[in-house]
Structure formats: C-alpha cells, structure tokens
mmCIF file of C-alpha atoms in Angstrom:
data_model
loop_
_atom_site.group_PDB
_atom_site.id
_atom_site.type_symbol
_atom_site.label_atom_id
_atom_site.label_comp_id
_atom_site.label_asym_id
_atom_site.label_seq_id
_atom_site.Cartn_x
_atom_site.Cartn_y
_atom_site.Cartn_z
ATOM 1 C CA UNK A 20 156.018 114.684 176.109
ATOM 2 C CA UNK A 21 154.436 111.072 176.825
ATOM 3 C CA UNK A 22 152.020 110.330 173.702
ATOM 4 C CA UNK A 23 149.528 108.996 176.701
ATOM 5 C CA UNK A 24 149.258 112.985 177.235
ATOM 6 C CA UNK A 25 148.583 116.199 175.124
ATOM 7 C CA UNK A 26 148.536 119.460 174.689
ATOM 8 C CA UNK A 27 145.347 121.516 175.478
ATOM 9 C CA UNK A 28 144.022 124.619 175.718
ATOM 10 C CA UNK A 29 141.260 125.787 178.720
ATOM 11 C CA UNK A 30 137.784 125.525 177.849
ATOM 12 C CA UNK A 31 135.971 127.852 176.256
ATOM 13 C CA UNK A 32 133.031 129.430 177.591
ATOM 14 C CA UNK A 33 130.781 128.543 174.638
ATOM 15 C CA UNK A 34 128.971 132.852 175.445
ATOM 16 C CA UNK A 35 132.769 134.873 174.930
ATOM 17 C CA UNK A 36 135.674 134.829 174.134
ATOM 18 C CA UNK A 37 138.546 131.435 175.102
ATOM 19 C CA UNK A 38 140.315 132.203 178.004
ATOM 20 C CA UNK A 39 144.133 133.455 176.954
ATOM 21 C CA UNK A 40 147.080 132.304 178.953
ATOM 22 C CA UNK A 41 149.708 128.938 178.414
ATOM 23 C CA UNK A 42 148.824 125.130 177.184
ATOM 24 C CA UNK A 43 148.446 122.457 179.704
ATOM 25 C CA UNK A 44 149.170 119.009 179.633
ATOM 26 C CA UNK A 45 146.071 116.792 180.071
ATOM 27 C CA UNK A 46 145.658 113.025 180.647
ATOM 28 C CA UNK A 47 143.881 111.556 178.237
ATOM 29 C CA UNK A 48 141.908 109.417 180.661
ATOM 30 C CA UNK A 49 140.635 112.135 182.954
ATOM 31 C CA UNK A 50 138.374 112.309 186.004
ATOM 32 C CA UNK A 51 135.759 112.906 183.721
ATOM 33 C CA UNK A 52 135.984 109.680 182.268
ATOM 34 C CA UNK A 53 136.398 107.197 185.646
ATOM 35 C CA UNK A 54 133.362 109.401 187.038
ATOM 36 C CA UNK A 55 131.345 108.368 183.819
ATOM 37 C CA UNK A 56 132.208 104.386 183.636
ATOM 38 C CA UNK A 57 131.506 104.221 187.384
ATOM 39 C CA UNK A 58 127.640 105.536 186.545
ATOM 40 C CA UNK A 59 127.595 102.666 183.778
ATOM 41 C CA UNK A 60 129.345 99.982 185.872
ATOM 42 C CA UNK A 61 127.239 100.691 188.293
ATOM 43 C CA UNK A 62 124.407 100.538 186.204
ATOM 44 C CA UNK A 63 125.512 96.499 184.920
ATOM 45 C CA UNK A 64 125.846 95.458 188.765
ATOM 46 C CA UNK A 65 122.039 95.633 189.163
ATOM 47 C CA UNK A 66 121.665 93.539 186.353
ATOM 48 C CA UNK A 67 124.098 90.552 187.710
ATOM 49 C CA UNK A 68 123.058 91.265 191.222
ATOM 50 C CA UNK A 69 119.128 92.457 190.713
ATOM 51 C CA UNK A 70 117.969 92.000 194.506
ATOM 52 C CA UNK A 71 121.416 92.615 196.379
ATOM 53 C CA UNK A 72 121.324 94.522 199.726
ATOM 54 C CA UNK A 73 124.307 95.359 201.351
ATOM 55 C CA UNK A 74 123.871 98.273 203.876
ATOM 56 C CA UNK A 75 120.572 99.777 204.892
ATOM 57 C CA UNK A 76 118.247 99.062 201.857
ATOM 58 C CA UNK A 77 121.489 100.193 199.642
ATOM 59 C CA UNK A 78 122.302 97.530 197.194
ATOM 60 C CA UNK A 79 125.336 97.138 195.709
ATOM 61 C CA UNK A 80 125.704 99.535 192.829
ATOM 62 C CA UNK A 81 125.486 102.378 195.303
ATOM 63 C CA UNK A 82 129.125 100.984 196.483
ATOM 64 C CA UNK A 83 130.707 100.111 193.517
ATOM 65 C CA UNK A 84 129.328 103.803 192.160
ATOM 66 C CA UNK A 85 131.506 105.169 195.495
ATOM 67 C CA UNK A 86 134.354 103.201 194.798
ATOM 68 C CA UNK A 87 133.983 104.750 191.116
ATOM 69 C CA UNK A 88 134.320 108.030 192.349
ATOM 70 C CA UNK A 89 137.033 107.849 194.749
ATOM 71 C CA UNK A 90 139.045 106.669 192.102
ATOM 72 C CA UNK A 91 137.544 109.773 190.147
ATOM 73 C CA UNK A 92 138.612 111.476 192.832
ATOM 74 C CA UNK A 93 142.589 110.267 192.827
ATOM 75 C CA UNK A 94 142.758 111.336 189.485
ATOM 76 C CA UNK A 95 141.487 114.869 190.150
ATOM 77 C CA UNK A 96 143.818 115.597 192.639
ATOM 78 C CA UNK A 97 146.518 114.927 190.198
ATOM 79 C CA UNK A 98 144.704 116.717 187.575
ATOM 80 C CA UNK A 99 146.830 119.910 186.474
ATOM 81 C CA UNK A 100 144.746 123.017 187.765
ATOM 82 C CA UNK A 101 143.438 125.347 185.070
ATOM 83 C CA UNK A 102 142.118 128.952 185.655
ATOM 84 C CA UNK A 103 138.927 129.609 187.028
ATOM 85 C CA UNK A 104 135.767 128.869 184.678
ATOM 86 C CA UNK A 105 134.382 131.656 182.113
ATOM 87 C CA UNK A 106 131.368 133.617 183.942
ATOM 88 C CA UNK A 107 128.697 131.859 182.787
ATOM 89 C CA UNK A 108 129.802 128.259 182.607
ATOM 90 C CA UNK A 109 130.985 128.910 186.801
ATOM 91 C CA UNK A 110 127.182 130.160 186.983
ATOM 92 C CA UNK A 111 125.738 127.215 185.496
ATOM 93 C CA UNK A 112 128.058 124.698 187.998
ATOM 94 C CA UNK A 113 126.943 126.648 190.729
ATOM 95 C CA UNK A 114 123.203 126.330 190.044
ATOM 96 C CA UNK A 115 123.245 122.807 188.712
ATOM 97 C CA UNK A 116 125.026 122.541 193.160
ATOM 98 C CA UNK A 117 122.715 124.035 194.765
ATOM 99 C CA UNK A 118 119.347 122.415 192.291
ATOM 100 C CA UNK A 119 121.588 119.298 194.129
ATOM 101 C CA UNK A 120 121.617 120.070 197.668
ATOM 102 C CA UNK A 121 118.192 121.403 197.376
ATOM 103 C CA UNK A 122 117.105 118.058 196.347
ATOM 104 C CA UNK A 123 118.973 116.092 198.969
ATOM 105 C CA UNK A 124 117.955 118.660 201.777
ATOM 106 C CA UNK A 125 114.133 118.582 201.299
ATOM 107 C CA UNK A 126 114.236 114.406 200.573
ATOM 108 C CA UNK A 127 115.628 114.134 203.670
ATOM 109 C CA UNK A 128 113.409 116.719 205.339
ATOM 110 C CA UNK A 129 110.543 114.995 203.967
ATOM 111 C CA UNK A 130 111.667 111.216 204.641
ATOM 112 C CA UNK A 131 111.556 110.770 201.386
ATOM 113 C CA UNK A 132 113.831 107.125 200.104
ATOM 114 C CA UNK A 133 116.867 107.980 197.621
ATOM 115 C CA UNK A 134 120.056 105.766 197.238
ATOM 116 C CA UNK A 135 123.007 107.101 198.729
ATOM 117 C CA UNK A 136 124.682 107.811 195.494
ATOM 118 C CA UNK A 137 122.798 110.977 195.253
ATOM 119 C CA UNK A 138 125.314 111.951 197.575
ATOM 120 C CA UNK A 139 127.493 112.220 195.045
ATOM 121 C CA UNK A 140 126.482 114.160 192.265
ATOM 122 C CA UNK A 141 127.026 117.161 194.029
ATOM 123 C CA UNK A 142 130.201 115.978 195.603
ATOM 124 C CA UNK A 143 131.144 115.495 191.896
ATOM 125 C CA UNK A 144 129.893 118.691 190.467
ATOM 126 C CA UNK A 145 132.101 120.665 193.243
ATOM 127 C CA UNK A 146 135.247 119.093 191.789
ATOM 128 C CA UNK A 147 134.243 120.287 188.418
ATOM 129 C CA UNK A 148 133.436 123.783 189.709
ATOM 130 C CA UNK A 149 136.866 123.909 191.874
ATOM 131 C CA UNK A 150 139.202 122.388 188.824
ATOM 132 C CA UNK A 151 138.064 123.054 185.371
ATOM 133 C CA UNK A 152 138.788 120.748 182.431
ATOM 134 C CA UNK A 153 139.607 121.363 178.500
ATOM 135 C CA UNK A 154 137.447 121.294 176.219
ATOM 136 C CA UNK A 155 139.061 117.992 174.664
ATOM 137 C CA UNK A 156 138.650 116.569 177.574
ATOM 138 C CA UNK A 157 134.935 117.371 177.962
ATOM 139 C CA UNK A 158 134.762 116.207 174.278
ATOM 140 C CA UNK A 159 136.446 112.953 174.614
ATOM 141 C CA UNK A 160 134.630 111.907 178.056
ATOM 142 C CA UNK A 161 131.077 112.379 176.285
ATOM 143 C CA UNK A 162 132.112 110.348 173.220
ATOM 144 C CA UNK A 163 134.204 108.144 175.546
ATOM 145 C CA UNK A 164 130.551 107.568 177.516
ATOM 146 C CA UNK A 165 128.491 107.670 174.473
ATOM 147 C CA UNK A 166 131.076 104.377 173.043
ATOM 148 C CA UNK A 167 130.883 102.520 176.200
ATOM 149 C CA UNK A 168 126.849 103.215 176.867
ATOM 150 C CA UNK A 169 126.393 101.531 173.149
ATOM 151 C CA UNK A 170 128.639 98.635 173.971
ATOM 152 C CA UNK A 171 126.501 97.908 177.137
ATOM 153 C CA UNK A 172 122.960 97.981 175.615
ATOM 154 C CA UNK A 173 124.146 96.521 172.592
ATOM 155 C CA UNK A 174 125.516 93.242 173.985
ATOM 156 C CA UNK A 175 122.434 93.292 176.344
ATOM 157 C CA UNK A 176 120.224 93.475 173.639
ATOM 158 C CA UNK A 177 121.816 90.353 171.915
ATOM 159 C CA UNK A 178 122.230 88.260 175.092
ATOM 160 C CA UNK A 179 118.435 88.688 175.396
ATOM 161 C CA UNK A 180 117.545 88.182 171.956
ATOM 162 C CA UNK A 181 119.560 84.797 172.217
ATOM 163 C CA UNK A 182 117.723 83.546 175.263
ATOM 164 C CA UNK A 183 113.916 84.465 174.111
ATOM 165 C CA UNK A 184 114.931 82.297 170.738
ATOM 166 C CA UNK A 185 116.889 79.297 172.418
ATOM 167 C CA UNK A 186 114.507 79.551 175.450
ATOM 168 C CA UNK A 187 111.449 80.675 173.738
ATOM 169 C CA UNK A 188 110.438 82.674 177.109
ATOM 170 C CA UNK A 189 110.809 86.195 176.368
ATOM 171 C CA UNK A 190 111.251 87.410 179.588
ATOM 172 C CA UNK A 191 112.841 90.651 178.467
ATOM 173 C CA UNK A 192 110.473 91.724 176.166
ATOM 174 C CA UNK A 193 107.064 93.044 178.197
ATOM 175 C CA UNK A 194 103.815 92.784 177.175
ATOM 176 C CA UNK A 195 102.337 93.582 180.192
ATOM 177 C CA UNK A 196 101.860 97.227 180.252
ATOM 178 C CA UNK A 197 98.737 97.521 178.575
ATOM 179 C CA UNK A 198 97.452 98.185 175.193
ATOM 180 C CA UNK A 199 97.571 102.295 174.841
ATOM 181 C CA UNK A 200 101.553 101.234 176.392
ATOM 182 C CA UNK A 201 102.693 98.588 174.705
ATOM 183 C CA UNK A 202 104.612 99.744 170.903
ATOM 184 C CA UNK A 203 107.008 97.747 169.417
ATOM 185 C CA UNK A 204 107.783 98.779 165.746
ATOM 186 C CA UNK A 205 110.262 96.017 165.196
ATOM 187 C CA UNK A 206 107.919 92.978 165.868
ATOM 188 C CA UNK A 207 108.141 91.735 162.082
ATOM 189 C CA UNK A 208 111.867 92.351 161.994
ATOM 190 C CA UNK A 209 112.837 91.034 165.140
ATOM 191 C CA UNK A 210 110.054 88.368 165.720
ATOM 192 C CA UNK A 211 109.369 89.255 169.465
ATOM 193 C CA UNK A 212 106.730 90.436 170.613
ATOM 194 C CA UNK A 213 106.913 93.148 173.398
ATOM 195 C CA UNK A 214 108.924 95.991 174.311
ATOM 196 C CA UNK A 215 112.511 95.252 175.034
ATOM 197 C CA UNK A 216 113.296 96.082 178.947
ATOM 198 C CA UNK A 217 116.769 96.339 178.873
ATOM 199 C CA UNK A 218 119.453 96.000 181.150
ATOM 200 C CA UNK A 219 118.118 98.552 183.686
ATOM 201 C CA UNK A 220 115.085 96.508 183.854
ATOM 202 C CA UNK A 221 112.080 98.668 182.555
ATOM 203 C CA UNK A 222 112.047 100.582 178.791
ATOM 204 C CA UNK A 223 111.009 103.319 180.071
ATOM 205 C CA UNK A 224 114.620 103.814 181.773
ATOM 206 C CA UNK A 225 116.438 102.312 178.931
ATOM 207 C CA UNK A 226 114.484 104.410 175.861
ATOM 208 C CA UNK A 227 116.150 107.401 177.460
ATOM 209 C CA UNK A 228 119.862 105.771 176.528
ATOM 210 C CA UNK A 229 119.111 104.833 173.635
ATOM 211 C CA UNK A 230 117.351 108.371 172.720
ATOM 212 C CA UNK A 231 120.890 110.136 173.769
ATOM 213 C CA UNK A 232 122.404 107.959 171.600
ATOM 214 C CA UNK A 233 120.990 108.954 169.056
ATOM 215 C CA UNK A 234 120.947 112.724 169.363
ATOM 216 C CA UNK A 235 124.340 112.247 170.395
ATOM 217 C CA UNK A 236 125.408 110.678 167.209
ATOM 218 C CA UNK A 237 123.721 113.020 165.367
ATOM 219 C CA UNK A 238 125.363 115.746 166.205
ATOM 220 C CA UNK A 239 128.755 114.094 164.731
ATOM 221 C CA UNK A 240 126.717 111.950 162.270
ATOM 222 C CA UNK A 241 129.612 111.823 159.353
ATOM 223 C CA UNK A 242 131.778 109.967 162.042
ATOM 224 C CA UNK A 243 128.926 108.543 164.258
ATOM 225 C CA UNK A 244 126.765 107.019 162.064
ATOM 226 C CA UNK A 245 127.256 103.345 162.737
ATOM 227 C CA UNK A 246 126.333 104.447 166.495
ATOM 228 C CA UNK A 247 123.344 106.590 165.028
ATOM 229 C CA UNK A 248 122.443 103.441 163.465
ATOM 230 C CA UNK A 249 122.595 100.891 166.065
ATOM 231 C CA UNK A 250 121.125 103.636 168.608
ATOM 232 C CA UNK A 251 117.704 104.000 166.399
ATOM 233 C CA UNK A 252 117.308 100.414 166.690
ATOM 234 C CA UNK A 253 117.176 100.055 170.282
ATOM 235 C CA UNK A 254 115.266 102.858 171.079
ATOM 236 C CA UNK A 255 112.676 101.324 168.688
ATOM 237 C CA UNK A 256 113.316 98.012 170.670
ATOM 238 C CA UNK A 257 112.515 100.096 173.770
ATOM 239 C CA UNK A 258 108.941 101.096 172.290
ATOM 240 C CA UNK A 259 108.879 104.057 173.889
ATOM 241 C CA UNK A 260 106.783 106.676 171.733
ATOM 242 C CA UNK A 261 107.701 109.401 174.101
ATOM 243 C CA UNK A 262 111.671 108.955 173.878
ATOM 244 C CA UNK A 263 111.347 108.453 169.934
ATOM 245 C CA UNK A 264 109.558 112.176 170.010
ATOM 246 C CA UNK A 265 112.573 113.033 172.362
ATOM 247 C CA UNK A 266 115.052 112.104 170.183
ATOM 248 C CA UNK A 267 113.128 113.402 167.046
ATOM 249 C CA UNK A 268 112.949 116.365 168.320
ATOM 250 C CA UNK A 269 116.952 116.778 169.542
ATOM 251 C CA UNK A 270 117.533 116.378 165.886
ATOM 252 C CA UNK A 271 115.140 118.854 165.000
ATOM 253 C CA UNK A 272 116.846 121.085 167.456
ATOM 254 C CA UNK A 273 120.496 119.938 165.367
ATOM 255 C CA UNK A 274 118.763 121.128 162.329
ATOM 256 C CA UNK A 275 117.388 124.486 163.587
ATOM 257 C CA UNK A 276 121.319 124.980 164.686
ATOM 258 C CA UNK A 277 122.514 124.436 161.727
ATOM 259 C CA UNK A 278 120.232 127.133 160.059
ATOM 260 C CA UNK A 279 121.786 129.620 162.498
ATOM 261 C CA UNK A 280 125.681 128.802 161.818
ATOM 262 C CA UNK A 281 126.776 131.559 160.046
ATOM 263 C CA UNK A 282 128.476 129.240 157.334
ATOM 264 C CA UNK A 283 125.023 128.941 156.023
ATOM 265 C CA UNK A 284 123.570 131.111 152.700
ATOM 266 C CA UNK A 285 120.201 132.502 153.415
ATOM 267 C CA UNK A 286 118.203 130.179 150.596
ATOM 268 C CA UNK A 287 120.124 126.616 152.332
ATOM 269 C CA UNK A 288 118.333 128.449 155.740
ATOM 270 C CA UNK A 289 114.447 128.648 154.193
ATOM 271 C CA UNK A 290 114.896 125.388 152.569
ATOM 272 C CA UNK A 291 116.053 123.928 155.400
ATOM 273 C CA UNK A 292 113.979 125.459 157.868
ATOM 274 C CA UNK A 293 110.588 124.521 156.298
ATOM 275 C CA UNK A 294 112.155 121.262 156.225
ATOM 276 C CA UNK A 295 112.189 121.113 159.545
ATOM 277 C CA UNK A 296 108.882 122.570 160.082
ATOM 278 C CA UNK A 297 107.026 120.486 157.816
ATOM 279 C CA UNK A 298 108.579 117.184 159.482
ATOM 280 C CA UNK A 299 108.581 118.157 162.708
ATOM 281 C CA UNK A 300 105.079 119.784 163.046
ATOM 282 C CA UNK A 301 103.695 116.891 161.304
ATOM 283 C CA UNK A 302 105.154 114.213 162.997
ATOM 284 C CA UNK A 303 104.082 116.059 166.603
ATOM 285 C CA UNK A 304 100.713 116.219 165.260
ATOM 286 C CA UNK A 305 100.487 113.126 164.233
ATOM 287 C CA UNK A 306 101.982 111.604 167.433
ATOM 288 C CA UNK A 307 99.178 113.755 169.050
ATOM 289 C CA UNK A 308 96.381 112.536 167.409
ATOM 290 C CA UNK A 309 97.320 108.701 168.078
ATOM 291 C CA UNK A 310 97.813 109.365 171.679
ATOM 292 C CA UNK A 311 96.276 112.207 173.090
ATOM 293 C CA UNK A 312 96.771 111.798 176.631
ATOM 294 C CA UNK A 313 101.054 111.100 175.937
ATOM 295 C CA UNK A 314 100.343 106.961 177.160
ATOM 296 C CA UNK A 315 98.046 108.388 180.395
ATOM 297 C CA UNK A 316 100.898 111.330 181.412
ATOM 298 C CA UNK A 317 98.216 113.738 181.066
ATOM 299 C CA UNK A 318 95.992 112.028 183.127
ATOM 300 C CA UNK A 319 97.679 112.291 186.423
ATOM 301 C CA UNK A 320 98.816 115.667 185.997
ATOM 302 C CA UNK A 321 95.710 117.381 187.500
ATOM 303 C CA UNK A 322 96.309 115.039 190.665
ATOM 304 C CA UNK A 323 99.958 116.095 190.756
ATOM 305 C CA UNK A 324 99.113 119.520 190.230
ATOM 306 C CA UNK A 325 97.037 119.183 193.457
ATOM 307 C CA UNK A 326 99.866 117.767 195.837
ATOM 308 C CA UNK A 327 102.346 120.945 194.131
ATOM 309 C CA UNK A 328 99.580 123.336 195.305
ATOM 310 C CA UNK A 329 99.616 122.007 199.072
ATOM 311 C CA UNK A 330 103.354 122.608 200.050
ATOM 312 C CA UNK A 331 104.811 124.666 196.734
ATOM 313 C CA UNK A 332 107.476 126.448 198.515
ATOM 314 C CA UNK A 333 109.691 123.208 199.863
ATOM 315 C CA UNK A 334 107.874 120.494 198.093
ATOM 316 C CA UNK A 335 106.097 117.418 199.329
ATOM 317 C CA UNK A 336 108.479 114.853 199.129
ATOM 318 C CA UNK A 337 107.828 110.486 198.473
ATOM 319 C CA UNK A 338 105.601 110.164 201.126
ATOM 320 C CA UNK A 339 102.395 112.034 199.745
ATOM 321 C CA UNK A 340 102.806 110.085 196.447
ATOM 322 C CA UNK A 341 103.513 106.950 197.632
ATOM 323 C CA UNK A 342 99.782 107.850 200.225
ATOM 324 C CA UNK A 343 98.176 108.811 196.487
ATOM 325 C CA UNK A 344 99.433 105.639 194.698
ATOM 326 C CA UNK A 345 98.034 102.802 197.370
ATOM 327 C CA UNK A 346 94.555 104.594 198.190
ATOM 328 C CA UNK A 347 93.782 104.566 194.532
ATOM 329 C CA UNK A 348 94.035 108.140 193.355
ATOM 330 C CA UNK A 349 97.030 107.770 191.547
ATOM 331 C CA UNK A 350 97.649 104.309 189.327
ATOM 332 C CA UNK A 351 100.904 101.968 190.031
ATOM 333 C CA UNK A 352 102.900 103.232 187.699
ATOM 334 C CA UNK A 353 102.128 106.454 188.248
ATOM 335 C CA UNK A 354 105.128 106.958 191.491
ATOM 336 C CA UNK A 355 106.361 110.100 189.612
ATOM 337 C CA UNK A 356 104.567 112.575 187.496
ATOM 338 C CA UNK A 357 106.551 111.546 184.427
ATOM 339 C CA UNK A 358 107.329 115.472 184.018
ATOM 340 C CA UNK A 359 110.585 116.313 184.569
ATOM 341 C CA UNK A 360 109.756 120.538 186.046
ATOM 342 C CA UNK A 361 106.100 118.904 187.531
ATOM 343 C CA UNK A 362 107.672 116.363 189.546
ATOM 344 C CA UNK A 363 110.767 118.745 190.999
ATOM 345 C CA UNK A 364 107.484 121.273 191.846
ATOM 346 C CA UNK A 365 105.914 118.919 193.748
ATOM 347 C CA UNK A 366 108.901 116.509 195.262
ATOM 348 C CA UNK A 367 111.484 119.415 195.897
ATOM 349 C CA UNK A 368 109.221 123.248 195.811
ATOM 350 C CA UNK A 369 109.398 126.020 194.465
ATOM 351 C CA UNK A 370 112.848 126.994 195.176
ATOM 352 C CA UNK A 371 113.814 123.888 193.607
ATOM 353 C CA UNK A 372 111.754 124.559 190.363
ATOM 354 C CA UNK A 373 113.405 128.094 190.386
ATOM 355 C CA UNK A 374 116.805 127.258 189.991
ATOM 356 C CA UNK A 375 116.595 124.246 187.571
ATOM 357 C CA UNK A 376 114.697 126.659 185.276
ATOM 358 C CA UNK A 377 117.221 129.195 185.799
ATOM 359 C CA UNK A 378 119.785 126.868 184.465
ATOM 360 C CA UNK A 379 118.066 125.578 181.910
ATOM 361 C CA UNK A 380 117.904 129.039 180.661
ATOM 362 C CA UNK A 381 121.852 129.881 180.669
ATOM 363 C CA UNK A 382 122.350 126.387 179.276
ATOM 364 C CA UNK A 383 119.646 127.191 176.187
ATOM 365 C CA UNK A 384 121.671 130.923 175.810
ATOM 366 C CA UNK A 385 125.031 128.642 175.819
ATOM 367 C CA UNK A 386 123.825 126.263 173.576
ATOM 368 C CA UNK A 387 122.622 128.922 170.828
ATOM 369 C CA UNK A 388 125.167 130.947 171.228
ATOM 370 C CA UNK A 389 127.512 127.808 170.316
ATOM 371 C CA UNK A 390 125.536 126.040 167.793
ATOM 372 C CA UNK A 391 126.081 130.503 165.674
ATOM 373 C CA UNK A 392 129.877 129.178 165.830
ATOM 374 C CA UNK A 393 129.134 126.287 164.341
ATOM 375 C CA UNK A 394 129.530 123.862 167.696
ATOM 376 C CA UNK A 395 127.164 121.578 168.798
ATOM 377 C CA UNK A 396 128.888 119.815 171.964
ATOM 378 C CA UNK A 397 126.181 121.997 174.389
ATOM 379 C CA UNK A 398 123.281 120.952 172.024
#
C-alpha cells in the first residue's frame, strides 16, 4: 500500500454504534480538502482583485470557487464508495439540502442578489450525502482548513501591520464605526489604533475566523495551542466583542463536555462545573452591562421583527431590506438583522426557519451524545 494512502474505517455516526463491514483505502488529500482550500482561495482573490467583475455582477472569486469544486469534484468520483451514512448523520445532510435549496429558491423568487457560488453548497452537500467519507478524513480536512485559515490571516495580519508602520496610514485598521463599535484591546500592545479589517475587508467577517480558530484549537488544545494562541490574538485584533463572547462561550461549551465524559469522577464534575458557571455567567453579565443593546443588534430587531411578520411563510427576501435601509428606518449597516434564525425568518420564511432549527437540534443531540464518549470533533 502507497504511504500517500491509508487504511480507514467508515465514519461513525457520533448517536450508535460504527458501522461493521471491511477497511477502505482513503487518499489522504480528499474531496473534502480541495472543496475547503477553494472557499479560502477564493476568499484571498477578493483581496488581490477587490473590485473585479467578470460575468454579470460576479467577480472573480465566484469562478475560481467553481474551478475549486470541479476539481473537488474529480477527486470524488475517484473517491472509493463507502456504505450509506448512519441514520441520523444521512438526516442531518438531507436537512442541511433542502435549508439550501430553500434559500436559493425563495432568493430567486424574491429577486433577491446572491453570488453564484451559492450554487454550490448544495451541489457540494449532495456529494457528501451520495459518497460518505471516514472519519479521518473528516478529521484531517477540518484541521487541514483550520492550518491553512491561520496561515492566511496570519500573514495578512503582518503584511498590514508592516504597511500602517512604514506607511504610517493605517488603512486596515478602522476607526470609523463609531464609538459604542469601535474595541480594540490590543492598542497598547500593538500601537494601532482601530479594529483590524482583515483580509475579507470588514472585522465583522474576519472576527468570525478568528473565533473558530480558537474554539477549534481548543478542542485539541495539548496539540493546538500555538494556533489557540495566535487565534486569540487576532480575534482581539478584530475587536469584535460579539465574536470574543462567541468564542468564550464554545469553550464554555468544551468545558461543560468534558464534565459529561464518563472518564470524569463526580467531585472533578462540581468543581469544574461551577467553574464554568462562575466564569461564564460573570463574564455574560458583565459583557451585558457594558453593552446592553449587543453594539445596536437589539435595536433593529423590532423593525426586523416587523418585515418577518408580513410574509412569514416564504420570507421577504433583499428587496424589503434594502427599501428599509435607504428610507431611513433601518441604519447602513444594518442590511441584515445580525441574527443568524431572525434573518433566515425574515429573508427565507418560515419553512426555512423550520428546518435549520430542526438540524440544529440533531446536530446538538450528535454533539452531546459524542462529547459522553469523550469526542469533541461535532462540538
């Protein structure tokens, strides 16, 4: 056997038992992993080529992310085929399809604007659903992402650390979003004023990297921490108080795993769990009490509640937003409802609403029922 290959097992479904039957040998470089560095490669295009059009309002990352995924694509059809998925990981695929199509349906419906690589996420979700993968190679395309994400923002992070000093014009570091918006923790250390933007071109879309990151190296923290490290620092860079909560609390979550593994004694659980309690109920409520309205969030919920109440069944789509937003009843920045569930209510309906909640449950039932046998990978 080639060393560039190895010998797996199926998946397990993280609810039951692992699925009996013979080995398989797996690339190590899967379809998993091309899918993943197209999504990042992608991402770095807009960054070299920030105003590129190059077919109908689609600039260019939306072909390099197709090119991406045809070549994802090659290497699933010579992926070795593996029995079907356990029950409820198959149920999850399928919901996670249709929450997809759903989306792409009503935008389109609705004449709402979306880049044509929304086309394929569920293009990509179908090949995962029709060929499942081993668990190794789930494992090793997440850290294989997580690696390559922290390459990218780190040497974006220096290159624009290098030109604020030589240049003195911090151009990647705003100041510009207001008072009650504007948090950077690292001004003494770094001597910058300004939250860092990053190199998708606002914090608020590169806190949310950095905040995976870090929950992701957590999870593996006695072999991570370097990236734990380095990931805490740039989301601090970001200044985004609501990813730091985030990722605060997906460690919290790590910890209230752990109490659960059944490695644990019972005393290690109730010192450990009003560990967690203490720090995490007083950090919340002190993150509360400095900013109330979650930097304006709550402010523009009522208003989004409103446009959810008029179509609720199929959703609303761009267009009433983008009415709300230049007569004055919503503010600028305010073009989504910064609410994950509130914003599919209101863009996508009901329907929509329904079936991402539905797989949010099976993935929390998943998750715990991993993180008893001691696994954090769905965490």
């Amino acid at each position: 056997m080639s060393s560039e290959r190895e010998r797996v097992t199926p998946v397990e479904d993280v609810s039951s038992h692992p699925i009996p039957g013979q080995e398989f040998a797996y690339p190590r470089f899967s379809y998993l992993h091309m899918a993943l560095l197209s999504m990042v490669i992608a991402s770095a295009s807009v960054r070299f080529f920030p105003g590129d059009v190059l077919f109908r309002l689609q600039p260019s990352f939306v072909g390099l992310t197709y090119l991406g995924f045809l070549v994802s694509f090659l290497l699933w059809l010579r992926q070795p085929q593996l029995p079907m998925w356990p029950r409820m990981l198959r149920a999850q695929l399928i919901l996670m399809l249709l929450v997809w199509l759903l989306a792409i349906a009503v935008s389109l419906w609705k004449g709402s604007l979306f880049y044509f690589t929304a086309y394929t996420c569920p293009f990509f979700v179908l090949l995962v659903l029709l060929k499942p993968v081993s668990k190794g190679q789930v494992l090793r395309a997440i850290d294989f992402l997580a690696w390559v994400l922290l390459a990218y923002l780190s040497i974006a992070y220096v290159v624009d650390m290098l030109v604020a000093q030589i240049s003195g014009e911090p151009a990647a570091f705003r100041t510009d979003l207001g008072a009650d918006r504007t948090w950077n923790p690292l001004h003494l250390l770094a001597g910058i004023e300004g939250r860092w933007v990053g190199p998708i071109g606002h914090p608020n879309t590169t806190a949310p990297l950095a905040a995976f990151l870090f929950v992701y190296s957590a999870s593996r923290i006695k072999s991570r921490l370097p990236m734990f490290a380095i990931a805490g620092y740039l989301l601090l860079a970001t200044g985004s108080m609501t990813s730091l909560l985030a990722a605060s609390l997906g460690v919290m979550v790590l910890l209230i795993a752990h109490l659960f593994q059944r490695s644990n004694s019972h005393r290690s659980r109730i010192a450990l769990g009003g560990l967690v309690i203490a720090f995490s109920g007083g950090g919340l409520t002190a993150f509360l009490m400095s900013n109330p309205t979650l930097t304006g969030r709550t402010t523009i919920w009522p208003t989004y509640l409103q446009l959810g109440r008029e179509q609720y069944l199929m959703g609303s789509g761009d267009p009433p937003i983008a009415s709300y937003v230049a007569n004055g009843d919503l503010p600028q920045w305010a073009g989504h409802a910064h609410n994950f569930f509130l914003d599919m209510l209101v863009r996508y309906g009901l329907a929509a609403l329904l079936l991402l909640s539905a797989l949010f449950v099976l993935l929390a039932i998943s998750s715990l029922t991993a993180a008893r046998k001691g696994s954090n990978l769905a965490l």
